[in-house]
Every structure is written in C-alpha cells, then in structure tokens.
Amino acid sequence: MEIKSLTDSPMPLRQNGHLRSVSMPASGSAKQYPHFSINTNGVPLRPALERPSIPSVARLTRESNLLDVPHINIKKIASIGAGYVGGPSCAVIAYSTDIEVTVVDLNPDRIKAWQSTTLPIYEPDLYHIVSTARDGVPYLHDGQRPSTSRCQPTPGEQTESSVPRQPNLFFSTSIEKAISEADLIFVCVNTPTKEDGVGKGFAADLRYIEVATRAIAGISRTSKIVVEKSTVPCRTAQSIRDILDANARPGVRFDVLSNPEFLAEGTAVTNLLYPDRILIGSLSTPEGYRAAAALTDVYAQWVDRNKIISMNLWSAELSKLAANALLAQRISSVNALSAICEATGASVDEVAYACGLDGRIGPHMLKAGPGFGGSCFRKDILSLVYLAESLHLQEIADYWRSVVTMNEHQKDRFTKRIISCLFNTLNNKKIAVLGFAFKKDTADTRESPAIKLVSSFVTEKAMVSIYDPRVEEQQIWNDLVDDGGDLTGLVESVTVCSDAYEACIGADAVVIITEWDEFSNKATVTSRTPSTKPTALRTLNPNKANVFRPRASASSKSLLVGEDKSVKGFQSLASPRFSSSNENVYPTLSPNSSLNASSNDRKFKYDKEFLLQFQQEFTEKPSCNWDQKVAEVVGGIPQLSANEKALPQVIHTTHPKSEHVGQEKVIKDDHQPKRLDWERVAKTMKKPMWVFDGRNIVDAAKLEEMGFRVEAIGKAGSDFRRSYELE
C-alpha cells in the first residue's frame, strides 16, 4: 500500500460518523500540528507522536551556597570498627584520595587479617583496593600495574618511569592514637538487634555506639567531626551529641554528621567507587554546614558533586532504614507472587521481567528466591517496626512486620515443597545443598536462608551435604549451632564438602540456595556488576588527578594465597579430601581433624554400596597432604579438649551472627570457577534425580533432558507442566 505524506492538502477525518476536512498549516506557520500520514484511500493513519519525556525527580538537597563556607581541610581520618562497613569504605577513601586513613578495632586478630594477604571479608576487587592503598603499590605512567603476585615491582620493573605511591591506609589497634590525630572520625561499629530487655528482638542495640562515642569524647583534645556511618534508629545523632557535649574537654567542639552507607554485598567496591548517591546529614546551623562541607570535599575527589546530597540530620538517618525496608519489600512482594505462579503455571521470571519494564517499577530487586538474607534487611525492618510502635503507629508497624513474615513464609514454603516432592519424608535421604552464603560473590552467611533450610532438613532426619565455594566450614558449623542445633546431632547428619561433586554423590535431591555462577547451566550468566557501571577500577595517577584505568589482566593480578599463621581464629579446618582414588569413597581424616572417620562411616551407610560404584571415576586425588594441612591450621586455632576433638569446633565471637571474619577460601579477585558438569552429577545421584532450584539459575529443560526432575521457585514443576502441556 502506497503511503504519502500530507502537508498542506486537506485531510479527511471522521467525526460522529461523518467526514470532515482539516487543512494543515504550511511549515513555518505559527501554529504547528503533529505530523500525520494518510493512505491512498484517504483514511488517516494514527499520528506518529513522540513519546513524552518523563518528568525528572526534583533534586532535594540544600542550596550549594549553604555549603560554600570556610571549613577545615580533612587530612587524617580514623574509622572505629574494621568490619564490613569500616574496612571497605575507608579502603576506597584511601585508594581514591591522598588522605591518611587509619582503621582501628579492639580485635587484634581482625586487624592482623586486614594487614595480611587474607582479608577478613571477601568482596570482588577488595584486595586490589586494600593492597594498593595499604602497601603503596607503584603505578607506571602508562597506567598499568606491575604484574606481580603481591603487587610489588619485579626486578627491573621499577624504572625511572614508575612513580611510587605512598601508603595511606593503615590498620591498627591503637584507638587512642588514631582518635587523637584524626580530623574526622567514622563510627562504624555493630548495631545488632537487642537480645534481651525492652525492645528484645526488634530494637537496635546501641551499646557499641555509646562506647565508641565516650571513647572519642574522653580521648580528643582538639575539635573533631564525628560521622555516624552505622545503621542507627532515627535521632541517634542527638544521643551522640549529648554524650560528646557532656564529656568534652574545655575548648573542644564536636560536630555530628550522618553519612549512611548503601553497600550491597558482592558489589561493595563498585557501590563505593560509583555510588548512586552520597547522603550527608547535618544540623541546619553554620557549624553543621561547615562540617558537611568538609566531608563533601572528601567524597568529591572521586564522586560527582551532583551525587552528594546534603540534608537534614534526621532525614539521613531514616533514609538508610527506609531504603532497606523498601528493597526488602520488593523481594517479599515478588516472592508472594512466586507462590501464585507455581499454582497457575506462570513463570515468576517472566512476570517480574514484564513488570520491570515499567519505568515506574524498574527491574531491580525483583528476583524470586528462598527469602532475603544478609545483615541489614531483617534487622533494619524490625528496627523500623519498633520505631513505629514506640511512636504509637501500630498499623504502620504491622505493615512492615508483614515483610519479614512473608520472608519467613517463603523459606517454609520452599521446604514443604521439597518434602512433598520427596514422598512426604526426608528420613534417611541425602540432600545436597549447593550454596550457603546468603547471596553470590560474598562469604557472608548472616540470616542466610540456607541456615533455616538445613536445620529443617536435619529435623526431618535427612542426611545433608553442603558445599559453598567461599564460606568456610567453621562458619557453617557456627551458624547451624547458633540456630539452635545440637552439635553432636549435627555431626551425625551434616557433612561439609570440598566440592559440589562430592556433595552430590548418592544424593536423592540437589537444593540450590545460593546463585553462584558455577551452579548454573544456562548459556549466559548475569555479570556480577551492573551493566550500567564502568568495568574499570578507579585509580589515581601520580599527581592525584582522577582518571580511569583498565582493570589489570588475570596474569597481572595473580595473588599469593599465603598463610599468615600469626592470625588465630580466622583459618578453620577445610573440608577433608579423599585420601586416594582406590580407597573408600568416604573422606579419610587424620586424628587431628575436627571430625573422625567413625562419624563419617555412620553417615550414608544405608547406600554405601551405591556410592562405591562411582569411586573410581569421580573421586579426586588430594591436592595437598591433608595431615600436614591440618597440622598447619590447627596451630592457629584454640585447642580442643579430648572429649571435644570428635566434634567440629564452634568459635563464638562477641557477636557471632554479626561479625563474620575469615570467611574466604581464596583471595584472588578474578577467581572464575569451572561450571558444574550436570551430566557428571547425574551419574552419581539416586533416581529419580530431583533438583530444587531456589534461585532460578538453571535451565530446567536442559536438565530434564538429562533425566532430572526440576522444581524451581515461582515456576510450575515437571509434573504440572506435563499435565497441562505447558512444556
């Protein structure tokens, strides 16, 4: 059909069933109309209108002239607390500026870990950031890092063209010295949920905030800017001000700011280098503006000033709780929809994708799973519930409490689905659990759904084998015991494996709880960093100008997986390996190990003959001498009594659920494990072979071609699809 453009000729239009003619004005006329097209039959086509632009959100921040006031130049920063917030945040500040940054903590083992090659927490690219600022790694003028194992120049590489960087990141237990010398102090201590007293189970425990504040007031002999970076209830800054003012020395002034962190574990370095926003809350006083301006200048050395938002002190405090509550709400919402999808045959991934295309909703945090975990969401929502109840806003408290209730329901629902598919009993059945961290690219297990699921499996008398590529065995035992498990009973029912194949041998079902890329069989896997973020790490050139340099290649970033035997309590017994390929398929442990052979013989004895037939093909030779490895590691762990040697060691820190240390198995940031060979897994499992995908990371159709039965969160199972011909 021929299409012609209409400009000045009359155009017939229908109005109330009758044709009328409209003359379009010539181009350049004062009044313009949208461009219309018309076909040869004289019927006008729909006008090709441009999509109207979406109104931008008004940028709510203080006028720039309020912060354009004389203020101090920050030269030294101290951080009280070397945990997940204080360590990475201050490492990026030191990495991106020439400010001297000192991170202090009362725990000497944690500080030694930060000073070693094995950091106390795992985050992609974090070791690169820390080692660069801590060790003073030189950069060449061409922007390339020296290609060495520990970022030190190789012989002949340190030439006249290389410019050494001076170390400006320090880790210490000398709290008094750090506070005395600092111009600005970050308070990055733990704020767990209260375990007793008024507000038990809901309110935030602020005792560590108070201890740190009193230390600052008692030590400081010059005026300081005190920044609360921990997640705290609204108006905590007022309590900090009261303590500081009441205990300050004559002539010493303290200005309090709120600068909440918005880190997502697994992408913390990216979040810090390329933040969506930086919130700085201060009092609306000249002193408050000056303090906010000083902190703004720190971040402005690598963050666009348009992303640095200055606001009311109380708004900044509440924004952190609100952000976590809204994110958790989205997860609980899509998890609620996943139950409807399973019952109707809809796919929660497709539903979430369709909804996420709506610009008002967006695609983020709409991934169904077994429930959210981590240190923040549950704790912060419960803190918000307590805040609402204390303000006599019961309906608001009930609303936010329902987010946590739905999260717990999702775990229970997933567990019941597994039990139902396995003929309503798990008694004496082996369940292989793949993943124990609460999400991929982290070793953090706090509030991980895996803890409750494994505990439920043990309660159902199942034999559970667990594998996670990052979480240490010791941490798994700690979490299961903290969840109320009996250590002796757990040893009888639970095995922590050194690889996924070992965990799956003889399994009745495989349960995927963490979305590690290596478990997926899909053609492509979503990158760990958002596609909208640059992939290069931000670094500084010798004259401190902000530039981008490409990420070093794998060969130039290879790191020594060294052992720091002076660090006690951070290294735990790794999972035992098979002693040889021609012996029993069960792990053989040395007498010094935390488990003994007899307890392993009791496990899975019901299908020993079934397992033995696979030993020649699928057991691996040890990569090191196990007895020697145990001897090396045991030297850094408190010794057990004779009665305790048969049990795994459970190490309790001051807050075992909130302070996780020493969780990574390797420190190479570019670690890319080999994808799981599901055909190999199929040869070792019992039939029928069940796979319960709690993260929707496997291609169910491909696995079903291999003979698996796949049940995924938010999707109808194999039997449902066959019954309704949905395949």
XYZ file of C-alpha atoms in Angstrom:
727
model
C 0.000 0.000 0.000
C 1.400 3.338 -1.005
C 1.865 5.858 1.760
C 2.150 9.564 1.119
C 2.817 12.427 3.420
C 0.214 15.123 3.923
C 1.361 18.669 4.452
C -0.894 21.466 3.162
C -3.633 19.393 1.440
C -6.999 18.919 3.144
C -7.168 15.771 5.253
C -10.480 13.931 5.655
C -11.228 12.934 9.219
C -14.257 11.208 10.700
C -16.271 12.993 13.320
C -19.501 11.456 14.627
C -19.500 9.108 11.639
C -19.156 11.897 9.053
C -16.134 13.010 7.095
C -14.740 16.456 7.639
C -11.738 18.177 6.099
C -8.938 19.776 8.018
C -6.271 21.861 6.350
C -2.820 21.517 7.807
C -0.889 24.770 8.023
C 2.271 25.136 5.993
C 5.616 24.510 7.571
C 6.829 27.516 9.466
C 3.322 28.621 10.414
C 2.824 30.000 13.877
C 0.656 27.073 14.949
C 2.047 23.574 14.297
C 0.243 20.246 14.332
C 1.660 16.753 14.703
C 2.740 15.057 11.507
C 0.035 12.781 10.034
C 0.281 10.118 7.338
C -2.569 9.104 5.030
C -3.060 6.129 2.722
C -4.354 6.201 -0.856
C -7.920 5.523 0.280
C -7.998 8.777 2.189
C -8.053 7.105 5.612
C -5.693 8.852 8.018
C -3.220 6.781 9.957
C -2.514 7.257 13.654
C -0.309 10.294 14.201
C 3.332 9.487 14.927
C 3.673 11.304 18.219
C 6.939 11.468 20.060
C 6.940 9.810 23.451
C 6.586 12.479 26.116
C 9.550 12.794 28.391
C 9.145 11.519 31.943
C 9.405 14.364 34.422
C 12.632 14.139 36.352
C 12.602 13.876 40.106
C 13.309 17.173 41.771
C 16.745 17.140 43.321
C 16.176 17.717 47.002
C 19.361 18.979 48.511
C 20.468 22.077 50.274
C 21.439 25.108 48.247
C 25.084 24.950 47.280
C 25.781 28.345 48.809
C 24.967 26.932 52.256
C 27.994 24.640 51.986
C 30.136 27.269 50.310
C 31.540 28.335 53.641
C 35.015 28.229 55.168
C 35.723 24.757 56.530
C 38.642 22.605 57.549
C 40.612 20.527 55.060
C 40.445 16.882 56.126
C 43.945 15.394 56.190
C 43.504 12.449 58.557
C 40.543 10.129 59.010
C 40.001 7.451 61.638
C 37.416 4.689 61.492
C 36.326 2.970 64.684
C 35.385 -0.505 63.546
C 37.137 -2.708 60.994
C 34.099 -4.688 59.945
C 32.163 -4.827 56.726
C 31.380 -1.096 56.682
C 34.545 0.436 58.115
C 37.065 -1.694 56.229
C 35.866 -1.389 52.610
C 34.581 2.196 52.974
C 37.830 3.545 54.345
C 39.875 1.451 51.924
C 38.135 3.139 48.987
C 38.593 6.589 50.534
C 42.312 5.948 50.935
C 42.520 4.408 47.460
C 40.835 7.419 45.837
C 42.499 10.249 47.764
C 45.765 11.148 49.451
C 44.102 11.418 52.879
C 45.739 9.352 55.608
C 43.151 6.816 56.762
C 43.512 4.642 59.861
C 41.067 1.838 60.647
C 41.094 0.745 64.280
C 39.472 -2.122 66.100
C 39.737 -3.763 69.511
C 40.032 -7.198 67.899
C 43.766 -7.753 67.151
C 43.054 -10.821 65.024
C 40.826 -8.833 62.723
C 43.460 -6.126 62.354
C 46.147 -8.718 61.582
C 43.874 -10.147 58.906
C 43.488 -6.729 57.283
C 47.272 -6.407 57.319
C 47.775 -9.834 55.711
C 47.177 -11.313 52.282
C 43.971 -12.947 53.529
C 41.434 -10.227 54.267
C 38.806 -10.870 56.947
C 35.966 -10.440 54.430
C 35.605 -11.319 50.783
C 34.456 -8.851 48.158
C 35.381 -8.873 44.468
C 38.261 -6.427 43.829
C 38.589 -5.545 47.519
C 42.085 -6.984 47.832
C 43.237 -4.842 44.928
C 41.852 -1.726 46.626
C 43.319 -2.545 50.036
C 46.742 -3.653 48.848
C 47.147 -0.597 46.619
C 46.456 1.913 49.400
C 47.994 -0.142 52.212
C 51.196 -1.264 50.546
C 51.927 1.766 48.374
C 51.845 -0.059 45.052
C 53.564 1.939 42.301
C 51.764 2.802 39.087
C 53.561 3.211 35.792
C 52.973 6.324 33.726
C 51.138 4.229 31.142
C 48.548 3.364 33.774
C 49.491 -0.294 34.185
C 50.056 -2.084 37.458
C 53.214 -4.148 37.940
C 52.436 -7.764 37.041
C 53.489 -9.392 40.285
C 51.957 -11.721 42.803
C 51.693 -9.271 45.656
C 51.652 -6.006 43.782
C 55.354 -5.364 44.364
C 57.578 -4.446 41.408
C 59.554 -7.275 39.902
C 63.296 -6.843 39.298
C 63.795 -4.357 36.501
C 60.189 -3.175 36.578
C 60.801 -0.276 38.948
C 62.225 2.173 36.445
C 62.509 5.919 36.203
C 59.102 5.961 34.539
C 57.383 4.449 37.566
C 56.082 6.645 40.348
C 55.716 5.059 43.790
C 52.536 5.663 45.675
C 52.904 6.363 49.365
C 50.848 4.102 51.645
C 47.931 5.970 53.195
C 45.787 3.136 54.581
C 46.657 1.738 57.991
C 45.082 -0.836 60.300
C 45.765 -0.623 64.000
C 44.565 -1.481 67.486
C 45.837 1.855 68.813
C 42.469 3.550 69.134
C 43.734 6.400 71.285
C 46.412 7.443 68.783
C 44.044 7.270 65.814
C 41.355 9.361 67.521
C 43.857 11.936 68.774
C 45.349 12.579 65.342
C 42.184 12.442 63.230
C 40.291 15.434 61.894
C 37.254 13.314 61.101
C 36.118 10.070 62.763
C 33.793 7.488 61.248
C 31.822 5.407 63.743
C 31.384 2.037 62.008
C 30.552 -0.287 64.888
C 27.976 -3.036 65.026
C 24.334 -2.228 65.830
C 22.696 -5.653 66.265
C 19.148 -6.330 67.339
C 18.667 -6.410 71.095
C 18.566 -9.904 72.537
C 17.083 -9.005 75.917
C 15.312 -6.233 77.793
C 12.944 -3.616 76.393
C 12.638 -3.971 72.624
C 14.067 -7.508 72.603
C 14.056 -8.916 69.096
C 13.233 -5.572 67.465
C 15.142 -2.544 68.758
C 18.723 -1.822 67.739
C 21.360 -2.391 70.409
C 23.352 0.852 70.554
C 25.815 -0.065 73.301
C 28.749 -0.170 70.880
C 27.784 3.268 69.558
C 27.805 4.598 73.116
C 31.170 3.010 73.956
C 32.759 4.469 70.818
C 31.251 7.908 71.479
C 32.527 8.003 75.042
C 35.983 6.968 73.827
C 36.026 9.831 71.331
C 34.959 12.350 73.977
C 37.474 11.121 76.527
C 40.474 10.961 74.177
C 40.005 14.035 71.964
C 41.970 17.149 72.819
C 41.063 19.015 69.642
C 37.777 19.587 67.868
C 36.553 16.727 65.671
C 33.889 15.896 63.143
C 32.140 12.695 64.221
C 30.307 10.797 61.473
C 27.849 8.020 62.250
C 28.104 5.505 59.435
C 26.493 2.578 61.212
C 22.814 1.939 60.611
C 21.017 3.517 63.545
C 17.457 4.481 64.528
C 16.303 7.986 63.756
C 17.601 10.669 66.169
C 20.524 8.589 67.404
C 22.735 11.529 66.457
C 21.105 13.528 69.232
C 22.180 10.932 71.785
C 25.706 11.042 70.371
C 25.744 14.831 70.668
C 24.564 14.654 74.278
C 27.354 12.234 75.232
C 30.035 14.215 73.420
C 28.957 17.579 74.837
C 28.697 16.214 78.374
C 32.172 14.668 78.307
C 34.099 17.078 76.087
C 37.240 18.791 77.359
C 37.176 22.596 77.630
C 37.585 24.228 74.224
C 36.887 21.000 72.292
C 33.928 21.036 69.905
C 32.271 18.083 68.200
C 30.113 18.288 65.082
C 27.986 15.234 64.349
C 27.095 14.120 60.821
C 25.097 11.201 59.461
C 26.629 9.505 56.429
C 24.871 6.145 55.974
C 26.389 3.535 53.685
C 24.412 1.900 50.887
C 26.545 -1.119 50.097
C 25.304 -4.333 48.555
C 27.424 -7.324 49.459
C 29.056 -8.809 46.413
C 29.263 -5.400 44.718
C 30.518 -3.283 47.617
C 33.608 -1.990 45.803
C 31.534 -0.944 42.791
C 28.989 0.715 45.090
C 31.743 2.702 46.776
C 33.582 3.732 43.622
C 30.445 4.562 41.648
C 27.742 5.375 44.208
C 24.180 6.230 43.226
C 24.214 8.888 45.904
C 26.129 10.050 48.971
C 23.955 11.297 51.814
C 25.386 13.753 54.329
C 23.051 14.818 57.094
C 23.888 17.706 59.388
C 22.247 20.215 61.661
C 20.902 23.331 59.941
C 23.425 25.554 61.674
C 26.561 27.315 60.421
C 28.668 24.728 62.265
C 26.667 21.901 60.721
C 27.113 23.344 57.238
C 30.865 23.663 57.725
C 31.168 20.052 58.862
C 29.066 18.855 55.923
C 31.199 20.884 53.511
C 34.369 19.269 54.859
C 33.024 15.739 54.339
C 31.665 16.715 50.925
C 35.168 17.681 49.826
C 36.417 14.218 50.783
C 33.913 12.420 48.556
C 34.138 14.995 45.765
C 37.660 13.798 44.990
C 36.133 10.841 43.093
C 32.338 11.305 43.195
C 30.378 13.790 41.090
C 29.188 16.582 43.376
C 25.712 16.252 41.902
C 25.507 12.853 43.600
C 26.444 14.237 47.019
C 23.219 15.165 48.778
C 23.168 17.401 51.836
C 20.102 17.076 54.025
C 18.554 17.187 57.460
C 20.405 15.054 60.026
C 17.315 13.037 60.906
C 16.350 12.506 57.257
C 19.749 10.973 56.537
C 19.382 8.579 59.471
C 15.900 7.461 58.455
C 16.824 7.170 54.749
C 19.030 4.156 55.436
C 16.287 2.259 57.260
C 13.739 3.280 54.644
C 15.921 2.180 51.720
C 16.490 -1.284 53.173
C 12.828 -1.638 54.069
C 11.726 -0.754 50.535
C 14.242 -3.139 48.963
C 13.168 -5.975 51.248
C 9.543 -5.163 50.480
C 10.168 -5.690 46.750
C 11.741 -9.079 47.410
C 8.863 -10.187 49.637
C 6.393 -8.925 47.028
C 7.891 -10.946 44.190
C 8.221 -13.967 46.497
C 4.498 -13.695 47.260
C 3.809 -13.643 43.521
C 6.021 -16.710 43.076
C 3.512 -18.802 45.052
C 0.735 -17.789 42.663
C 2.966 -18.554 39.685
C 3.665 -22.066 40.931
C -0.040 -22.764 41.328
C -1.087 -21.366 37.948
C 1.767 -22.347 35.644
C 3.036 -18.793 35.183
C 6.766 -18.072 35.358
C 7.809 -15.620 38.041
C 10.841 -14.641 35.961
C 8.610 -13.655 33.048
C 6.161 -11.838 35.309
C 8.976 -9.935 37.024
C 10.512 -9.093 33.654
C 7.227 -7.749 32.321
C 6.652 -5.653 35.428
C 10.241 -4.432 35.493
C 9.890 -2.934 32.022
C 7.521 -0.400 33.535
C 9.629 2.679 34.156
C 7.757 3.333 37.379
C 8.787 -0.067 38.763
C 12.154 -0.957 37.245
C 13.818 -4.359 37.110
C 15.927 -4.306 40.254
C 15.275 -6.496 43.305
C 12.520 -8.463 41.564
C 14.253 -11.828 41.665
C 12.314 -14.533 43.473
C 14.203 -16.808 45.828
C 14.048 -18.661 49.118
C 13.985 -15.373 51.046
C 16.298 -12.447 51.629
C 19.263 -12.662 53.971
C 22.237 -10.578 54.992
C 22.926 -8.410 57.978
C 20.694 -5.469 57.087
C 17.211 -6.177 55.776
C 15.668 -8.111 58.635
C 17.457 -6.098 61.314
C 16.546 -2.735 59.814
C 12.906 -3.625 59.185
C 12.497 -4.813 62.764
C 14.122 -1.586 63.937
C 11.603 0.333 61.827
C 8.775 -1.732 63.334
C 9.975 -0.890 66.830
C 10.283 2.782 65.928
C 6.708 2.841 64.621
C 5.395 1.073 67.719
C 7.243 3.455 70.019
C 5.546 6.323 68.166
C 2.140 4.592 68.651
C 1.802 3.871 64.931
C 0.646 0.271 65.253
C -0.809 -0.070 61.743
C 2.471 1.090 60.223
C 4.383 -1.346 62.419
C 2.114 -4.209 61.333
C 2.619 -3.320 57.687
C 6.406 -3.520 57.842
C 6.312 -6.595 60.069
C 4.436 -8.390 57.296
C 7.510 -8.033 55.048
C 9.518 -10.161 57.486
C 6.590 -12.556 57.946
C 6.413 -13.145 54.192
C 10.158 -13.751 54.090
C 9.899 -16.479 56.737
C 6.886 -17.960 54.965
C 8.885 -18.251 51.737
C 11.522 -20.382 53.472
C 8.852 -22.630 54.988
C 7.020 -22.923 51.679
C 10.180 -23.946 49.809
C 10.980 -26.535 52.465
C 7.466 -28.020 52.318
C 7.658 -28.226 48.533
C 10.876 -30.227 48.776
C 9.380 -32.595 51.346
C 6.213 -33.030 49.294
C 8.121 -33.971 46.134
C 10.242 -36.488 48.044
C 7.165 -38.515 49.001
C 6.496 -36.513 52.173
C 9.549 -37.738 54.036
C 13.242 -36.924 54.175
C 14.062 -39.668 56.667
C 17.431 -41.215 55.811
C 17.568 -39.387 52.466
C 20.611 -37.439 51.349
C 20.065 -33.782 50.425
C 22.903 -31.961 48.646
C 22.816 -28.240 49.453
C 24.678 -26.065 46.955
C 25.452 -22.675 48.416
C 25.378 -21.447 51.990
C 26.123 -17.707 51.670
C 23.037 -15.521 51.541
C 23.975 -14.372 48.020
C 26.735 -14.913 45.480
C 30.072 -13.062 45.434
C 30.211 -12.902 49.221
C 31.123 -15.205 52.082
C 28.582 -13.628 54.419
C 26.092 -16.102 55.885
C 24.221 -13.789 58.237
C 20.481 -14.523 58.046
C 21.123 -16.802 55.065
C 18.058 -18.850 54.035
C 20.381 -21.858 53.928
C 20.627 -21.895 57.721
C 16.916 -22.438 58.268
C 16.556 -24.836 55.340
C 19.418 -27.063 56.505
C 18.081 -27.015 60.063
C 14.676 -28.094 58.741
C 16.245 -30.923 56.741
C 18.078 -32.148 59.834
C 14.842 -32.011 61.830
C 13.257 -34.199 59.146
C 16.044 -36.786 59.738
C 17.750 -36.122 56.410
C 21.468 -36.534 55.742
C 22.727 -33.184 54.450
C 25.888 -32.466 52.475
C 26.812 -28.803 51.982
C 29.113 -27.102 49.514
C 29.842 -23.392 49.121
C 32.840 -22.055 47.186
C 33.528 -19.198 49.610
C 32.092 -19.949 53.038
C 34.456 -21.669 55.459
C 33.410 -24.911 57.079
C 33.819 -23.442 60.542
C 31.307 -20.706 59.771
C 28.731 -23.251 58.638
C 29.013 -25.144 61.924
C 28.766 -21.882 63.876
C 25.594 -20.836 62.069
C 23.861 -24.169 62.484
C 24.644 -24.255 66.196
C 23.554 -20.630 66.653
C 20.255 -21.552 65.004
C 19.589 -23.948 67.869
C 21.140 -27.112 66.514
C 22.806 -29.671 68.759
C 26.418 -30.013 67.689
C 26.568 -33.753 68.347
C 23.398 -34.349 66.351
C 24.572 -32.091 63.541
C 27.801 -34.050 63.166
C 25.736 -37.186 62.651
C 23.601 -35.591 59.940
C 25.646 -32.900 58.198
C 28.775 -33.062 56.062
C 30.595 -30.024 54.687
C 32.141 -30.937 51.335
C 35.112 -29.556 49.456
C 33.403 -29.562 46.054
C 29.958 -29.853 44.537
C 30.519 -33.314 43.058
C 31.383 -34.745 46.463
C 28.214 -33.217 47.889
C 26.021 -34.704 45.154
C 27.280 -38.307 45.267
C 24.366 -40.529 46.206
C 22.025 -37.594 46.756
C 18.276 -38.001 46.496
C 17.936 -34.300 45.730
C 20.067 -31.250 44.993
C 18.895 -27.957 46.507
C 20.394 -24.749 45.073
C 20.226 -21.987 47.676
C 22.932 -19.531 46.552
C 23.052 -18.282 42.968
C 26.756 -18.936 42.397
C 27.534 -18.795 38.680
C 29.271 -22.178 38.771
C 25.985 -23.944 39.581
C 24.198 -22.586 36.518
C 23.882 -24.449 33.226
C 22.492 -21.508 31.299
C 24.355 -20.228 28.261
C 24.977 -16.829 29.785
C 25.148 -15.677 33.366
C 24.424 -12.181 34.539
C 27.584 -10.264 35.348
C 28.273 -9.587 38.997
C 28.426 -5.857 38.250
C 25.566 -3.868 36.720
C 25.970 -3.266 33.013
C 25.487 0.441 33.553
C 28.582 0.632 35.716
C 32.073 1.042 34.273
C 34.140 -2.127 34.475
C 37.373 -0.276 35.142
C 38.592 0.372 38.630
C 39.079 3.991 39.528
C 42.671 4.770 40.404
C 44.820 7.825 40.907
C 47.672 8.944 38.767
C 50.827 10.334 40.408
C 49.501 13.909 40.511
C 46.251 12.741 42.149
C 44.030 13.585 39.192
C 41.013 11.316 38.893
C 41.382 9.007 35.937
C 40.129 5.608 34.875
C 42.495 2.799 34.169
C 41.553 -0.576 32.720
C 41.339 -3.484 35.089
C 44.555 -5.461 35.203
C 44.628 -8.766 33.383
C 44.330 -12.026 35.246
C 48.040 -12.628 34.936
C 48.947 -9.240 36.314
C 46.530 -9.609 39.217
C 47.568 -13.046 40.379
C 47.919 -13.025 44.135
C 49.712 -15.243 46.556
C 47.352 -17.356 48.582
C 49.674 -17.095 51.521
C 49.223 -18.312 55.052
C 49.522 -15.923 57.921
C 49.990 -18.283 60.836
C 50.028 -15.393 63.257
C 46.309 -14.879 62.623
C 44.443 -17.067 65.041
C 40.824 -17.975 64.720
C 40.438 -16.916 61.098
C 41.516 -20.113 59.403
C 39.433 -23.168 60.020
C 39.666 -26.774 59.015
C 38.887 -27.062 55.358
C 36.643 -29.844 54.173
C 38.516 -33.161 54.034
C 39.522 -34.588 50.695
C 39.573 -38.208 49.706
C 42.755 -39.909 50.803
C 43.187 -41.698 47.465
C 41.191 -42.802 44.477
C 41.335 -46.519 45.316
C 40.119 -46.322 48.896
C 36.697 -45.926 50.396
C 34.679 -43.123 48.863
C 34.235 -41.548 52.292
C 36.694 -38.843 53.380
C 39.588 -40.162 55.450
C 40.617 -37.747 58.180
C 43.685 -37.532 60.290
C 43.403 -37.981 64.066
C 43.909 -34.218 64.449
C 40.912 -33.389 62.310
C 37.723 -31.919 63.713
C 35.751 -34.963 62.514
C 36.644 -38.587 62.875
C 36.214 -41.433 60.449
C 33.737 -43.299 62.601
C 31.229 -40.468 62.461
C 31.552 -40.366 58.689
C 31.055 -44.127 58.475
C 27.749 -43.680 60.231
C 26.671 -41.215 57.544
C 25.067 -42.580 54.433
C 25.845 -46.208 55.437
C 22.458 -47.119 54.036
C 23.750 -46.655 50.469
C 27.438 -47.404 50.822
C 27.410 -49.966 48.025
C 25.667 -47.461 45.759
C 28.386 -44.904 46.375
C 31.296 -47.279 45.920
C 30.484 -47.944 42.287
C 31.346 -44.345 41.443
C 34.586 -44.048 43.376
C 36.979 -44.824 40.520
C 35.573 -42.191 38.195
C 34.634 -39.352 40.466
C 36.913 -39.277 43.485
C 39.816 -36.864 43.287
C 43.355 -37.177 44.462
C 44.276 -34.741 47.213
C 45.884 -31.520 46.110
C 47.987 -31.409 49.257
C 48.948 -33.580 52.185
C 45.865 -33.480 54.376
C 47.635 -34.368 57.607
C 50.179 -31.624 57.014
C 47.435 -29.121 56.173
C 45.550 -29.943 59.371
C 48.717 -29.566 61.416
C 49.352 -26.135 59.896
C 45.846 -24.877 60.512
C 45.350 -26.319 63.974
C 48.301 -24.274 65.131
C 46.187 -21.154 64.690
C 43.072 -22.419 66.452
C 42.432 -22.802 70.188
C 42.995 -26.457 71.087
C 40.092 -28.718 71.984
C 39.809 -30.979 74.956
C 39.977 -34.725 74.460
C 36.182 -35.006 74.658
C 35.712 -32.261 72.084
C 38.125 -33.491 69.434
C 35.463 -35.637 67.792
C 33.277 -32.598 67.130
C 33.720 -29.604 64.847
C 34.959 -26.565 66.690
C 32.439 -23.781 67.123
C 34.100 -20.409 67.656
C 31.925 -17.757 69.290
C 32.883 -14.129 68.799
C 31.349 -11.213 70.655
C 28.528 -11.303 68.124
C 28.742 -14.484 66.078
C 25.823 -13.545 63.857
C 27.061 -10.036 63.143
C 30.835 -10.226 62.987
C 31.932 -12.736 60.379
C 35.644 -12.920 59.926
C 37.940 -15.095 57.893
C 35.351 -16.457 55.517
C 37.104 -16.500 52.176
C 38.793 -19.605 50.818
C 40.857 -17.802 48.210
C 41.760 -14.167 47.786
C 42.067 -13.882 44.045
C 39.547 -11.311 42.867
C 39.461 -12.791 39.375
C 38.539 -16.266 40.612
C 36.359 -17.862 37.913
C 35.409 -21.417 38.938
C 34.580 -24.048 36.377
C 30.896 -24.532 35.699
C 29.248 -27.563 37.265
C 29.018 -30.575 34.929
C 25.438 -31.677 35.476
C 25.909 -34.803 33.364
C 28.590 -35.892 35.802
C 26.242 -35.110 38.682
C 23.510 -37.204 37.058
C 25.736 -40.293 37.033
C 26.191 -40.147 40.801
C 22.693 -39.313 42.056
C 19.905 -41.621 43.055
C 16.876 -41.868 40.798
C 14.552 -40.132 40.482
C 17.008 -37.232 40.409
C 15.471 -34.122 41.928
C 16.827 -30.587 41.557
C 15.204 -27.825 43.588
C 16.318 -24.512 42.144
C 15.822 -21.825 44.765
C 17.330 -19.098 42.574
C 16.124 -19.894 39.041
C 19.663 -20.184 37.723
C 19.395 -23.483 35.850
C 17.812 -24.237 32.502
C 15.142 -26.725 33.547
C 14.581 -28.035 30.009
C 18.235 -28.993 29.577
C 18.335 -30.739 32.940
C 15.128 -32.618 32.214
C 16.698 -33.926 29.006
C 19.348 -35.495 31.237
C 16.665 -37.150 33.370
C 16.397 -34.645 36.218
C 13.137 -33.540 37.738
C 13.334 -29.814 38.286
C 11.302 -27.761 40.730
C 12.055 -24.035 40.695
C 10.869 -21.130 42.810
C 7.952 -19.383 41.126
C 7.563 -21.963 38.364
C 5.360 -24.997 37.925
C 7.119 -28.306 38.433
C 7.747 -31.047 35.894
C 4.514 -32.935 36.662
C 2.409 -29.773 36.392
C 3.893 -28.854 33.032
C 3.307 -32.329 31.646
C -0.271 -32.416 32.904
C -1.200 -29.101 31.339
C 1.034 -29.454 28.279
C 2.934 -26.286 29.068
C 6.331 -27.565 28.016
